[in-house]
Coordinates of N, CA and C in Angstrom, one line a residue:
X8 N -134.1 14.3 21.6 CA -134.2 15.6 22.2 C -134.0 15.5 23.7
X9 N -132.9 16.9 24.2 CA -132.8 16.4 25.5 C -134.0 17.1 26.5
X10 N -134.0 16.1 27.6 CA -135.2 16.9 28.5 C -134.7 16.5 30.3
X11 N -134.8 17.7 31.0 CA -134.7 17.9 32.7 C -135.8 17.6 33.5
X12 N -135.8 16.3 34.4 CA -136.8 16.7 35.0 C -136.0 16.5 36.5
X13 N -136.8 16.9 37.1 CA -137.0 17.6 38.4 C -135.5 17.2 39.1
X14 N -135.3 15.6 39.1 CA -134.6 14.8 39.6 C -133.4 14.3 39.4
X15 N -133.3 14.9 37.6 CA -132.1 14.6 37.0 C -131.5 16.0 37.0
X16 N -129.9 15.6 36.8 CA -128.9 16.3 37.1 C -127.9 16.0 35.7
X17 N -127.8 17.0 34.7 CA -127.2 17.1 33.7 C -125.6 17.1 33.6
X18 N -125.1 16.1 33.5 CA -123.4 16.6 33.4 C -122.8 17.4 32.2
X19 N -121.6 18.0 32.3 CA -121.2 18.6 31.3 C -121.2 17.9 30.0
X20 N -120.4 16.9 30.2 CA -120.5 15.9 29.5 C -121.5 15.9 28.4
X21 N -123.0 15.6 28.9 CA -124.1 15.5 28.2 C -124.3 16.9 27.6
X22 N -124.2 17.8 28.5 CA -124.6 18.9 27.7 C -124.2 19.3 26.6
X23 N -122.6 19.2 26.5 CA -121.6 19.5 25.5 C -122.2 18.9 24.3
X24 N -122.5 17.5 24.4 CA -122.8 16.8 23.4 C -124.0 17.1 22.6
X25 N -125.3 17.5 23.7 CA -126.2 18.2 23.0 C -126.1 20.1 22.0
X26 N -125.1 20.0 23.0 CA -125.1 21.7 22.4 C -124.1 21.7 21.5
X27 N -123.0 20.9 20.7 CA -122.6 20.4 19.8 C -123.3 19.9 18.3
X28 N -124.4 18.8 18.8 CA -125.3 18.6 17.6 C -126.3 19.6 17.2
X29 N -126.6 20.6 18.4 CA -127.5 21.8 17.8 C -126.1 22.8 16.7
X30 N -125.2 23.1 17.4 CA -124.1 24.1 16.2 C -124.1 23.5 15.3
X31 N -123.6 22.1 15.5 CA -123.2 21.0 14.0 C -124.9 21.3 13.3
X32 N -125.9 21.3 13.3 CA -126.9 21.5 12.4 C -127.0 22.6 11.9
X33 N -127.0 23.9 13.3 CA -126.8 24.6 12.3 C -125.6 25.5 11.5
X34 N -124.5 24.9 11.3 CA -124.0 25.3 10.5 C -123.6 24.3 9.4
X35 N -124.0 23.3 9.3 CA -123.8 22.2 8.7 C -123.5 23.2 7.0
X36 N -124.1 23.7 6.3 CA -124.9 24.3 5.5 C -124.1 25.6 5.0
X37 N -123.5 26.1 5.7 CA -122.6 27.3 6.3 C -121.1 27.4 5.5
X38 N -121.1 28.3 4.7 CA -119.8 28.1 4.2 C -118.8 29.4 5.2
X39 N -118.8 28.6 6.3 CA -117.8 29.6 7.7 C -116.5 29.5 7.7
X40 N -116.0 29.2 6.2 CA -114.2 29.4 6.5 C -113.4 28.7 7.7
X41 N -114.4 27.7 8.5 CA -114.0 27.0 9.9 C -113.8 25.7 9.2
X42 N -112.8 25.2 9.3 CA -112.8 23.5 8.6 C -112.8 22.2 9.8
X43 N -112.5 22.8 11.0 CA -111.8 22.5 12.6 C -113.1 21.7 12.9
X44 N -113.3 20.5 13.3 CA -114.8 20.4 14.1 C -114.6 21.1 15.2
X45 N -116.2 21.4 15.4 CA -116.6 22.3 16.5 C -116.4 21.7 18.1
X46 N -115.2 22.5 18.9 CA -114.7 21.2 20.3 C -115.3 23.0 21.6
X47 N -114.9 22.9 22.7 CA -114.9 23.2 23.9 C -114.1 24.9 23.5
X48 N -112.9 25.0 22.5 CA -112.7 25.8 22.0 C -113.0 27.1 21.0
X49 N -113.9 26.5 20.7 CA -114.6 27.2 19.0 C -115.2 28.2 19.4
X50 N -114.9 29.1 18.9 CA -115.2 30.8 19.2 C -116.7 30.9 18.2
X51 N -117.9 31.2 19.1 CA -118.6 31.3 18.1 C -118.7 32.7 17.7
X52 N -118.2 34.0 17.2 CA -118.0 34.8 16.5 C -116.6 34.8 15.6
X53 N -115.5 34.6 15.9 CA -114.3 34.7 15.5 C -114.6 33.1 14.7
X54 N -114.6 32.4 15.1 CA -114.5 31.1 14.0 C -115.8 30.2 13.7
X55 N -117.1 30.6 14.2 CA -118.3 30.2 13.5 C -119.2 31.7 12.4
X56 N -118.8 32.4 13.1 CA -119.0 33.3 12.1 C -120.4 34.3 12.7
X57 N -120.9 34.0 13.8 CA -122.1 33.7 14.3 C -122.7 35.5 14.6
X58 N -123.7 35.6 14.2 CA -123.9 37.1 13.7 C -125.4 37.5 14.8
X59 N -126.1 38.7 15.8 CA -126.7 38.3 16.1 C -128.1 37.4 15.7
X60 N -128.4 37.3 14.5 CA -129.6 36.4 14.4 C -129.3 35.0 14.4
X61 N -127.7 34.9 14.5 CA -127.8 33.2 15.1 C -127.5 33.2 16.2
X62 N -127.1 34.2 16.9 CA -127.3 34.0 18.6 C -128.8 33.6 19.0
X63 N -129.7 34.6 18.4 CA -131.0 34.7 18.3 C -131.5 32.9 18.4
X64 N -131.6 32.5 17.1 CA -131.3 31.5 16.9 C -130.8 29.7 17.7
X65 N -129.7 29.9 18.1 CA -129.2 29.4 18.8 C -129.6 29.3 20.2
X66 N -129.9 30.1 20.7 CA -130.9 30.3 21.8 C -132.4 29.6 22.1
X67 N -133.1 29.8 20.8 CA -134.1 29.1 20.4 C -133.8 27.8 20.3
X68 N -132.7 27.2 19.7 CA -132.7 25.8 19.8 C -132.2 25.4 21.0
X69 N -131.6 25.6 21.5 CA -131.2 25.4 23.1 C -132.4 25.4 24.3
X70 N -132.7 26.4 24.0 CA -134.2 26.3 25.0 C -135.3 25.2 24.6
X71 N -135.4 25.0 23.1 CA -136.4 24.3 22.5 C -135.6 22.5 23.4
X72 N -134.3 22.1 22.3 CA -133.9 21.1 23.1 C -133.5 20.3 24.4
X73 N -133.4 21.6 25.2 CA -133.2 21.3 26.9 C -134.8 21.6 27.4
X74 N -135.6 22.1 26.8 CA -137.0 22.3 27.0 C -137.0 23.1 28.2
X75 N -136.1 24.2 28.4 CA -136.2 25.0 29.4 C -136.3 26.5 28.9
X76 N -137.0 27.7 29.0 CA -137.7 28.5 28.6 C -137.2 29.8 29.3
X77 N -136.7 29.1 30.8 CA -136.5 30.6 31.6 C -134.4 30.7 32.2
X78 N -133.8 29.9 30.8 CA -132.1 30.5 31.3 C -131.8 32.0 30.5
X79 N -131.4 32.4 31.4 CA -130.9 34.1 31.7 C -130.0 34.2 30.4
X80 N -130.1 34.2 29.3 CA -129.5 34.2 28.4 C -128.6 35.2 28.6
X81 N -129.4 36.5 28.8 CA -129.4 38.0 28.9 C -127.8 38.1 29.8
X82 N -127.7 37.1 30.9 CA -126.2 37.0 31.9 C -125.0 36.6 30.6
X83 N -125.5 36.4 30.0 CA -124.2 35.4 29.6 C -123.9 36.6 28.0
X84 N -124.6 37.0 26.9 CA -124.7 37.8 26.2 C -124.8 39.5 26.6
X85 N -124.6 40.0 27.7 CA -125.1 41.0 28.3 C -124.5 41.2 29.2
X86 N -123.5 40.9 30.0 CA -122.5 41.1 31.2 C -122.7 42.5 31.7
X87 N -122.7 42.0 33.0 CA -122.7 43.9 34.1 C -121.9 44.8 33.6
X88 N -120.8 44.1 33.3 CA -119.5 44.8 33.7 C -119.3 45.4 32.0
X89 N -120.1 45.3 31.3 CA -120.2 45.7 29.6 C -119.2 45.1 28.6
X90 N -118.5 44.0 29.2 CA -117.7 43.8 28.3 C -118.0 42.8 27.6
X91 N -118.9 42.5 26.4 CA -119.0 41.6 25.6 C -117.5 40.5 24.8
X92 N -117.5 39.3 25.1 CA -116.5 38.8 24.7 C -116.9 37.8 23.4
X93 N -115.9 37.4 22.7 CA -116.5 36.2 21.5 C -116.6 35.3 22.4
X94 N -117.8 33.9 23.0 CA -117.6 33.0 23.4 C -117.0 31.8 22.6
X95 N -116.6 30.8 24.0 CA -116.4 29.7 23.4 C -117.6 28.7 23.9
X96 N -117.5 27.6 23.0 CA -118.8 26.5 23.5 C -118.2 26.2 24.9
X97 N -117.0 26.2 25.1 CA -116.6 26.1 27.0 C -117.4 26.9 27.8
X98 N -117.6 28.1 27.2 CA -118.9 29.1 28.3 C -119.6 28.7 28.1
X99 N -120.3 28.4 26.9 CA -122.1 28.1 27.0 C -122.2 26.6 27.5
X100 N -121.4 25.7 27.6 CA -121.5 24.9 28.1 C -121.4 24.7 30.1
X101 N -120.4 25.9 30.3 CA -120.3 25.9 31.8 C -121.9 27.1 32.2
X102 N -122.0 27.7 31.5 CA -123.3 28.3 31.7 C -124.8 27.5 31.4
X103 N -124.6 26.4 30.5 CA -125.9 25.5 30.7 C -125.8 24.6 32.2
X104 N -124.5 24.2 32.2 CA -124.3 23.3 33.2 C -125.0 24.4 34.5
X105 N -124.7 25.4 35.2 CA -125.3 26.2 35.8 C -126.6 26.5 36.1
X106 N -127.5 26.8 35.2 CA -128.3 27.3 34.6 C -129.4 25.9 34.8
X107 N -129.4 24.7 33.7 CA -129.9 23.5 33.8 C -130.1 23.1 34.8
X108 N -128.7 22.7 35.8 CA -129.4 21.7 37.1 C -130.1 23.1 38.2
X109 N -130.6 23.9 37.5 CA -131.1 24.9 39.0 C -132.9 24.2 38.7
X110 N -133.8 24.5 39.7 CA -135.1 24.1 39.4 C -135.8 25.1 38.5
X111 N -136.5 24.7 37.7 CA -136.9 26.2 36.4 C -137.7 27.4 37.5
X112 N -137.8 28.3 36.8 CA -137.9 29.8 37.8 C -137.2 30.0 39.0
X113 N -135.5 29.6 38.9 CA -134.9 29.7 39.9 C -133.7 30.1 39.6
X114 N -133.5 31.2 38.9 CA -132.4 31.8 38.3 C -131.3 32.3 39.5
X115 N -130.2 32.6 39.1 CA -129.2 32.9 40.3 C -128.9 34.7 39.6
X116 N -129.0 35.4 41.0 CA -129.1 36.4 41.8 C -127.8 37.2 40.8
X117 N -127.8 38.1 40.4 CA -127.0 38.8 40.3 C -126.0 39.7 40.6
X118 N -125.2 39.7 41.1 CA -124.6 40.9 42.7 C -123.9 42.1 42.5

C-alpha cells in the first residue's frame, strides 16, 4: 500500500503504477468489452465502462491506498466550466500528481 509522508515527493511514475493496480483489481472480474491493458490512455467511461458507483468506488480506493482523505475529487469530476469529460488515467494521474505532493489540508484555490 502506498503511503505520503511529509517529506516524500511522489513521481508520476509511481503513481501511475499504483493507480493502475487499483483499476487492474477492480475490473479484473469485469466483463468490459476492453481487451487493451489499462495504459495513460484508457478512457475510463468509453473503454472501462465505468458507471458512477465506480467512480464512487474508485475514489475510495485511491484515497484508502495513497492514505489521503482530503483530494478535491469534486475539481476533477465536477469542473467550473460544466463540462464533464470521459477521463483518461493520464488525468487522474496528472491530478494525483498535483494533489499528492501538496501537504494534506492544503488544497489549491480555485479561480
Amino acid at each position: 500500500m502506498g503511503c505520503l509522508s511529509l517529506n516524500t515527493r511522489l513521481e508520476k511514475d509511481e503513481i501511475l503504477q499504483g493507480l493502475l493496480k487499483i483499476l487492474e483489481d477492480m475490473t479484473s472480474d469485469w466483463d468490459r468489452g476492453f481487451s487493451a491493458a489499462i495504459s495513460l490512455v484508457t478512457r475510463l467511461g468509453a473503454d472501462l465502462a465505468f458507471e458512477s458507483i465506480q467512480l464512487v468506488r474508485l475514489v475510495v480506493a485511491i484515497q484508502k491506498h495513497f492514505r489521503r482523505q482530503d483530494l478535491p475529487f469534486q475539481d476533477l469530476f465536477l469542473p467550473e466550466d460544466g463540462e464533464i469529460d470521459d477521463l483518461r488515467v493520464s488525468d487522474l494521474v496528472d491530478f494525483l500528481s498535483l494533489h499528492l505532493n501538496r501537504p494534506e489540508g492544503l488544497g489549491v484555490q480555485r479561480g
